XYZ file of C-alpha atoms in Angstrom:
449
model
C -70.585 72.651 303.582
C -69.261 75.730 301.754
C -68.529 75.850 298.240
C -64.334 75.301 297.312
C -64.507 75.102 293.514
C -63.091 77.964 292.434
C -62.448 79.782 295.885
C -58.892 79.346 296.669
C -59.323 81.595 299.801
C -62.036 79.313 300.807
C -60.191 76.322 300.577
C -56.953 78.301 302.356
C -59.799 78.848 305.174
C -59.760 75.438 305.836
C -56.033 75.481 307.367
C -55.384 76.838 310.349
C -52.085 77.338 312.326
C -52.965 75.110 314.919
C -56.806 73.329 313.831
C -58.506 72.204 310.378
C -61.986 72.324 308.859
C -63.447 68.849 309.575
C -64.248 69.421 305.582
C -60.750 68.117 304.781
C -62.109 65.032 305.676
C -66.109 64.350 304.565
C -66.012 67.170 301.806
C -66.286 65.519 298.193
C -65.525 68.765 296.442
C -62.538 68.867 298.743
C -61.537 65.247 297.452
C -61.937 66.830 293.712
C -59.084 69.879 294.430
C -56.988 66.867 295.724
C -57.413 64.685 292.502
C -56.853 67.997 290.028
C -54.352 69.997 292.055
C -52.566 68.381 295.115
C -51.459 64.756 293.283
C -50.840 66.074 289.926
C -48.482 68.570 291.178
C -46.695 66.803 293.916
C -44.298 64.085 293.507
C -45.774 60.723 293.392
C -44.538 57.204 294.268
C -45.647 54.426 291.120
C -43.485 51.793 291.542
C -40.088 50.127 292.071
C -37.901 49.071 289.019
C -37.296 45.529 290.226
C -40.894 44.966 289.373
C -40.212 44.902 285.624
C -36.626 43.251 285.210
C -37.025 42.225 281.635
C -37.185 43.505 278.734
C -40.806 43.460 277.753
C -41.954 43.737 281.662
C -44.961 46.176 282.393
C -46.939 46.682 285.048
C -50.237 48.860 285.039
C -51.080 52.122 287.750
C -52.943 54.878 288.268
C -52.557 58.099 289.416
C -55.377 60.740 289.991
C -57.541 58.856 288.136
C -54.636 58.950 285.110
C -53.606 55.507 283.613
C -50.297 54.462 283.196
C -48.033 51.621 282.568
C -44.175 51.095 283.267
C -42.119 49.383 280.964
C -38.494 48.213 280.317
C -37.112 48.279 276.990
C -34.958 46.006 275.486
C -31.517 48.894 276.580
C -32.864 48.502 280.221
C -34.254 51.600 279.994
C -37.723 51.994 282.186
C -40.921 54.485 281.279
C -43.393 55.827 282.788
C -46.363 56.048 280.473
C -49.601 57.238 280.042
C -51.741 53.664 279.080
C -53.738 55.005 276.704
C -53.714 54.776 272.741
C -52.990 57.692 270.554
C -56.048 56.855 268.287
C -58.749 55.855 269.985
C -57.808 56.195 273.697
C -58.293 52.611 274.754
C -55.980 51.050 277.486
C -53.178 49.248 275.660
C -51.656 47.662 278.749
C -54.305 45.297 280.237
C -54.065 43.474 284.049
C -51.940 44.157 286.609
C -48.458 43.416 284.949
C -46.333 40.906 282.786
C -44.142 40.511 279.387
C -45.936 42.010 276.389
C -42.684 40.570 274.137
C -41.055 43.599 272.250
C -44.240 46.047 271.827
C -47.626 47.116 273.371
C -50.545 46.512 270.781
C -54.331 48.130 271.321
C -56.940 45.718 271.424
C -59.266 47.769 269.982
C -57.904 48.908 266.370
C -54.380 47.195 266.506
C -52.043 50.160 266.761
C -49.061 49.354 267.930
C -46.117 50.783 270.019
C -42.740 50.297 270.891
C -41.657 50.181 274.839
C -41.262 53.429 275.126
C -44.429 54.357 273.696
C -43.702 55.861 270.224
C -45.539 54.144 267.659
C -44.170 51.348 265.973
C -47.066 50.343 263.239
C -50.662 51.497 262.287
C -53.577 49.235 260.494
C -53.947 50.942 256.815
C -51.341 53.929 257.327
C -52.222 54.560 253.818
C -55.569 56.182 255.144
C -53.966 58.749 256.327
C -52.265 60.110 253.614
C -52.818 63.848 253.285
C -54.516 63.879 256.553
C -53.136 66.131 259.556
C -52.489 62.912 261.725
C -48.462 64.020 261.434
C -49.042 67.393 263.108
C -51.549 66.171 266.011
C -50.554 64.812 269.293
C -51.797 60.910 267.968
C -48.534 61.044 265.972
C -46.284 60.947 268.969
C -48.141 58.083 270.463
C -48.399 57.547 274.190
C -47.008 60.364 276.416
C -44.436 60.000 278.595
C -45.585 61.785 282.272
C -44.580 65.015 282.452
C -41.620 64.108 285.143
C -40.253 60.832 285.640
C -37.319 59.737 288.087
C -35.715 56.291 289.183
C -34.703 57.324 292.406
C -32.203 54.070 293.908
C -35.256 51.332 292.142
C -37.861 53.777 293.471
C -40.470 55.342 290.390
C -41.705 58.509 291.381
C -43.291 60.762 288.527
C -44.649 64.459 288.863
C -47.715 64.793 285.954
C -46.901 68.580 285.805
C -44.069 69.491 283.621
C -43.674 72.938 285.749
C -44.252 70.686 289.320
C -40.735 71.237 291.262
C -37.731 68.874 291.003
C -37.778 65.541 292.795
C -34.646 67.122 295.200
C -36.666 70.036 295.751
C -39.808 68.317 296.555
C -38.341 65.931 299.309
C -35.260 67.589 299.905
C -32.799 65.759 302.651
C -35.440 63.472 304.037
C -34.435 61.009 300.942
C -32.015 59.796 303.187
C -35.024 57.466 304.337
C -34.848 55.647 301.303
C -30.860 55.689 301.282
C -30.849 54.360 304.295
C -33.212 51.398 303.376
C -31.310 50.564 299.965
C -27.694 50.877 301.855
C -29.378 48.136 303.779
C -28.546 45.531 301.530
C -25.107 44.366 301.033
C -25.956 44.459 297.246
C -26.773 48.029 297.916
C -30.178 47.889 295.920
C -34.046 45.788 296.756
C -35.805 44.045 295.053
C -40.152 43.664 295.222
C -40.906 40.444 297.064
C -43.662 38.533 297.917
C -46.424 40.306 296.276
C -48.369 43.061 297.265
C -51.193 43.500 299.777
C -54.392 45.612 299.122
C -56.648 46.358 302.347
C -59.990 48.741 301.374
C -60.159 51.191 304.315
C -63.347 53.356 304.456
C -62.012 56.646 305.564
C -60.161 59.677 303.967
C -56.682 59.066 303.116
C -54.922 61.633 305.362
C -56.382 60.126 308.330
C -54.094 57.391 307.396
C -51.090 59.167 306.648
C -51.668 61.376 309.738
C -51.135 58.254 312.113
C -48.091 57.070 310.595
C -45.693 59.741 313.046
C -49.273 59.610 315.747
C -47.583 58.488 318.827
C -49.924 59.138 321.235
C -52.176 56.310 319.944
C -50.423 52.842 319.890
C -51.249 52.638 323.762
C -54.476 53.329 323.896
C -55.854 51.824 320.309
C -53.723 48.610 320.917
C -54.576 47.681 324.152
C -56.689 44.689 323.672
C -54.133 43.472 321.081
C -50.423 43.849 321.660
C -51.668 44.518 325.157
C -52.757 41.386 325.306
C -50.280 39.694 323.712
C -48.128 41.520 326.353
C -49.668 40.036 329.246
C -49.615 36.379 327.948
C -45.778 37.112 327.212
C -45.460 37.854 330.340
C -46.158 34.811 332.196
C -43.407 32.865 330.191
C -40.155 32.289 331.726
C -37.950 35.288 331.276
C -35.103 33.017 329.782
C -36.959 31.739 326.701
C -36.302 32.912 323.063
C -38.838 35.802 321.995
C -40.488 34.550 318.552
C -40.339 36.688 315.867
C -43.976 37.369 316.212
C -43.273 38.756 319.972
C -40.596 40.887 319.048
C -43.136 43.150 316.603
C -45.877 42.670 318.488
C -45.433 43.771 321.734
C -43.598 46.605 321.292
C -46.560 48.203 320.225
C -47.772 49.010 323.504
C -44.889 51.030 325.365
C -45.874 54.190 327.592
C -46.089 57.934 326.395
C -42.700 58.257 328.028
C -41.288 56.034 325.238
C -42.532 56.578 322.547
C -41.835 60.733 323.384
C -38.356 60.211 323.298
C -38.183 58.531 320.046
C -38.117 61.957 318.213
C -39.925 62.994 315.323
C -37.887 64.909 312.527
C -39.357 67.262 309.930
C -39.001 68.165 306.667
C -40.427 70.821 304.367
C -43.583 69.696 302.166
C -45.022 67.691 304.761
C -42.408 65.036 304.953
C -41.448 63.551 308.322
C -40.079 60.601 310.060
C -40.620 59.126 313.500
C -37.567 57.244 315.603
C -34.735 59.385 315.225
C -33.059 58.254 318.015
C -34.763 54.625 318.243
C -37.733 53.050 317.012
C -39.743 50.023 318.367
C -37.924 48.120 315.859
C -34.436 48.983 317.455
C -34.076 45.890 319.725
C -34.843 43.103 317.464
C -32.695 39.600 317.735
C -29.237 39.477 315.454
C -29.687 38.033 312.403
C -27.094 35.382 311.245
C -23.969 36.778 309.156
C -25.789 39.918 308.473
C -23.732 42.261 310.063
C -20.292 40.482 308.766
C -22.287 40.883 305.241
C -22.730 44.410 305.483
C -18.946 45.122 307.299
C -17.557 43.065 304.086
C -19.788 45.166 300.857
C -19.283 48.875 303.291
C -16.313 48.281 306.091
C -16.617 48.269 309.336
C -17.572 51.799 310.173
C -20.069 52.680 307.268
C -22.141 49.325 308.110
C -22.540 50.278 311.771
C -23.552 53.768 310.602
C -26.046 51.821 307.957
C -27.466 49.877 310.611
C -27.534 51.717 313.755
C -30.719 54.230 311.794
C -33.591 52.381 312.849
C -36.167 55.145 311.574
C -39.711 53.584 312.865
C -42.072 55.460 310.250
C -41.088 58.239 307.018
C -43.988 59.740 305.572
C -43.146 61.342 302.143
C -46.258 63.307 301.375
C -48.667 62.882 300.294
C -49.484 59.015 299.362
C -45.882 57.074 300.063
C -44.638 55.751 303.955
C -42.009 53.705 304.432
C -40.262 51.538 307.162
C -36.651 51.014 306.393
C -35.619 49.404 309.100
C -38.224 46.183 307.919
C -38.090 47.049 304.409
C -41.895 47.766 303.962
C -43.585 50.295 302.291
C -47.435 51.230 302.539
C -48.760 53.448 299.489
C -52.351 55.280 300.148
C -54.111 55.016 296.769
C -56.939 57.735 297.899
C -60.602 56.342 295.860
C -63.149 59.232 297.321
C -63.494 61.195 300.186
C -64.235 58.430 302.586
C -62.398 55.037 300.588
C -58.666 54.634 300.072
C -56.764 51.509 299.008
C -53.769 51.040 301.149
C -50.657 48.861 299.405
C -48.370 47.034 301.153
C -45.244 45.970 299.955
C -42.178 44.178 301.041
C -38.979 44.040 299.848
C -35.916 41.528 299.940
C -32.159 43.336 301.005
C -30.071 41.409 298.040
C -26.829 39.703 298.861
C -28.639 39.666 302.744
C -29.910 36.070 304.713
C -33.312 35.223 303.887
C -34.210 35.433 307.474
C -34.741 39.429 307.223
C -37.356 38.470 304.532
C -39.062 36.339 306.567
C -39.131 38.827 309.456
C -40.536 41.598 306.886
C -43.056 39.159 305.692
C -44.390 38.054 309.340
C -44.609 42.075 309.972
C -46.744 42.803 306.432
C -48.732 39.617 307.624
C -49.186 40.823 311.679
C -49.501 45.012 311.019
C -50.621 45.374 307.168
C -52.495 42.838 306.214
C -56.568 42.389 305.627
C -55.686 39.036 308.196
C -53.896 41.486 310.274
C -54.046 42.031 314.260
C -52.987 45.509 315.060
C -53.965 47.277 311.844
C -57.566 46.348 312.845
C -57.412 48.910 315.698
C -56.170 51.664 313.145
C -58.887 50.599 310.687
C -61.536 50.527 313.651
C -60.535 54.499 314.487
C -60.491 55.643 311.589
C -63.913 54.840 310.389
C -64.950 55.973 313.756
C -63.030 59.364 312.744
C -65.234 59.262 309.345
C -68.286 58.599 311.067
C -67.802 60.697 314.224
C -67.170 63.974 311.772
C -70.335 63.729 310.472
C -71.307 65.491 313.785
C -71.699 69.091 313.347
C -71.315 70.723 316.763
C -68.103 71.461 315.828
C -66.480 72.273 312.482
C -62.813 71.720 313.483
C -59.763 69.087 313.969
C -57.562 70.067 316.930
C -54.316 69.978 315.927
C -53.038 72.215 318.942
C -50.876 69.747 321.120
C -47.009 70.834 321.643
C -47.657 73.827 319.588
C -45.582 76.824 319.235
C -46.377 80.082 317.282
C -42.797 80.178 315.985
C -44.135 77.658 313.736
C -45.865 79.869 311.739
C -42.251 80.913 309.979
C -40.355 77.575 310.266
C -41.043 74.126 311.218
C -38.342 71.679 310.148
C -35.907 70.170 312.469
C -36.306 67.544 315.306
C -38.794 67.648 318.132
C -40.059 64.903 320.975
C -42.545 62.882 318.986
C -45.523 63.106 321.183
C -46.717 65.817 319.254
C -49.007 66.831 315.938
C -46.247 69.110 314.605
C -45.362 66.844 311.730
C -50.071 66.515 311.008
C -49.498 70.317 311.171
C -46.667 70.372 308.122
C -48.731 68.175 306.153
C -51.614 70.296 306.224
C -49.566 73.411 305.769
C -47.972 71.609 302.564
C -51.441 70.547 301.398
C -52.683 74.209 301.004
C -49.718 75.482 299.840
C -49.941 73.180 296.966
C -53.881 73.142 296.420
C -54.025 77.000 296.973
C -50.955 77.809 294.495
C -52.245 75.540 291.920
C -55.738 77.137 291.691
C -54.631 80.428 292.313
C -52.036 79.757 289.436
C -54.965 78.395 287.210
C -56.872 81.634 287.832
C -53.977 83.861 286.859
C -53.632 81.868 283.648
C -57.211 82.045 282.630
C -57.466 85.642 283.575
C -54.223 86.127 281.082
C -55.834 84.483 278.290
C -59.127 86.618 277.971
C -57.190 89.543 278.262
């Protein structure tokens, strides 16, 4: 393995036009760039408002390797902050979530701080009198992130104050998430059902990556949906799907179907699958929905609501989504061969309970540690990780459908059997880890002169 610390050309090596440097992958000191340069300087997803809808309500993350804690304050008004105490540097937020009342305390010395993390009492203030505590950064108390943004109940925070905007990170494909939220008649979601954590032991692009992979479902699902296909098959044709058929199944259509679902891409290595259908287009009417929706948008804006049916929206690098089912799945990268995926479901307010139950039965068939299909994905991709290891050959192919007019401009809409959208991530990934070392080079350089 070559040496990347310190060598942006090294690392921009490892990106081709149309192949990458199987390093990407098994590399630890690539994993390191990621954690100081790609997620700190990229817009991340944390969390979803509805998850703390009291006053009081917090609930813990992290975010290359940084604590923090989301609050809501007793105006409504939601933080992002960095859990950590101003004195000492102890986690003041402890567990996953709940009500801490009407402020945080340490448990270590018993500083205390409001809800939006300035600080509300110190043990013995009188020790510091005549001290410098007023002019250091303890006298502010926790920080706020850098960048912080409620996007429609979606948290996403930037940890560099000179990262981009949140518009210019993701641009037009926030539409994804407008199109989920205009789902609901209430025109907002709320967290439901918990969340699912499922350990995978590979790198976590290899699980972004096969979000918009069509070319696998048929082959890596076969002795699941395939079979589940073949059993359907023998039942009379005039019997009721069950829920559990309707997601299922669809899994395994031919090449020819899942080409002409269409793949659209952004800049920044965002992209979506199912831009003219997805697998999830044909599922059975749900009661009263559709007069819900006609009666919060009219007539016209509900059928325009309902008739996206996106299958998969990656917003690089950690967050996908599937609108359509209101489920997310967040990677939560741990090294170079570990990542945590979270899955989360979400209930369409002022919508029938039913579309609940259908997201549930998908989080339980797909995303789940109890799962069916996602134990194909979770079989290939430690094969991936393990098959790498192999060095007769230092590089990914990433060549299929491609097109050297790429090279100035990929966004816009293409047949989805291709890798064009694993190609923008990977472009986005060393535009961001090479300008943010090269950047931290430039500084450094400035200073000793």
């Amino acid at each position: 393995m070559a040496t990347y610390l310190n060598n942006p050309d090294a690392v921009a090596a490892l990106v081709q036009d149309d192949q990458i440097h199987r390093d990407l992958y098994i590399s630890p000191e690539v994993f390191e760039l990621e954690m100081k340069y790609l997620f700190p300087n990229t817009w991340q997803f944390v969390g979803h408002d509805s998850q703390v809808p009291n006053a009081g309500d917090f609930v813990t993350t992290e975010l290359a390797r940084v604590p923090l804690v989301i609050t809501r304050d007793a105006e409504g008004e939601v933080h992002v902050l960095e859990n950590r105490c101003a004195h000492k540097g102890a986690k003041v937020a402890s567990g996953q979530g709940g009500n801490c009342g009407k402020f945080m305390r340490c448990p270590y010395h018993g500083w205390s701080y409001k809800l939006d993390g300035s600080i509300l009492a110190i043990p013995g203030k009188e020790g510091y009198e005549n001290t410098r505590l007023h002019q250091c950064d303890a006298a502010r108390g926790m920080p706020r992130v850098a960048q912080m943004r409620n996007y429609r109940g979606f948290l996403f925070v930037c940890l560099n104050p000179d990262g981009p905007s949140l518009e210019e990170w993701f641009g037009d494909s926030l539409s994804s998430i407008d199109n989920m939220v205009d789902r609901a008649p209430a025109g907002r979601l709320e967290v439901a059902g918990g969340v699912l954590r499922y350990r995978h032991n590979c790198n976590w692009k290899m699980f972004i990556e096969n979000l918009n992979d069509t070319m696998h479902p048929m082959v890596a699902h076969e002795s699941s949906a395939g079979t589940a296909r073949k059993l359907w098959a023998k039942q009379p044709a005039d019997i009721p799907k069950p829920m559990v058929i309707e997601q299922f199944v669809p899994f395994v259509q031919g090449y020819d179907a899942f080409d002409k679902m269409g793949v659209k891409i952004y800049p920044n290595g965002h992209s979506y699958s199912g831009v003219k259908f997805s697998i999830h287009s044909n599922y059975s009417a749900v009661s009263d929905y559709d007069k819900l929706m006609e009666q919060a948008y009219g007539e016209q804006r509900a059928r325009e609501i309902l008739s996206e049916v996106r299958h998969n929206t990656v917003y690089y690098p950690t967050l996908t989504i599937k609108g359509a089912i209101q489920a997310i799945r967040l990677a939560r990268p741990i090294s170079h061969d570990e990542t945590m995926i979270e899955s989360w479901t979400f209930r369409l307010v002022g919508a029938p309970d039913e579309l609940l139950e259908r997201t549930m039965m998908y989080s339980r068939l797909i995303n789940a540690p109890t799962s069916v299909v996602g134990h194909d994905d979770l079989h290939c991709y430690r094969a991936i990780q393990e098959g790498l290891a192999a060095p007769g050959n230092d590089w990914v192919s990433l060549h299929r459908r491609y097109d050297p007019s790429e090279r100035e401009e990929i966004a816009g809409e293409y047949d989805a059997n291709t890798e064009i959208s694993m190609r923008g991530q990977f472009r986005a990934w060393r535009d961001v880890v090479v300008g943010a070392m090269q950047n931290e080079q430039k500084t450094q350089a400035a200073e000793v002169n």
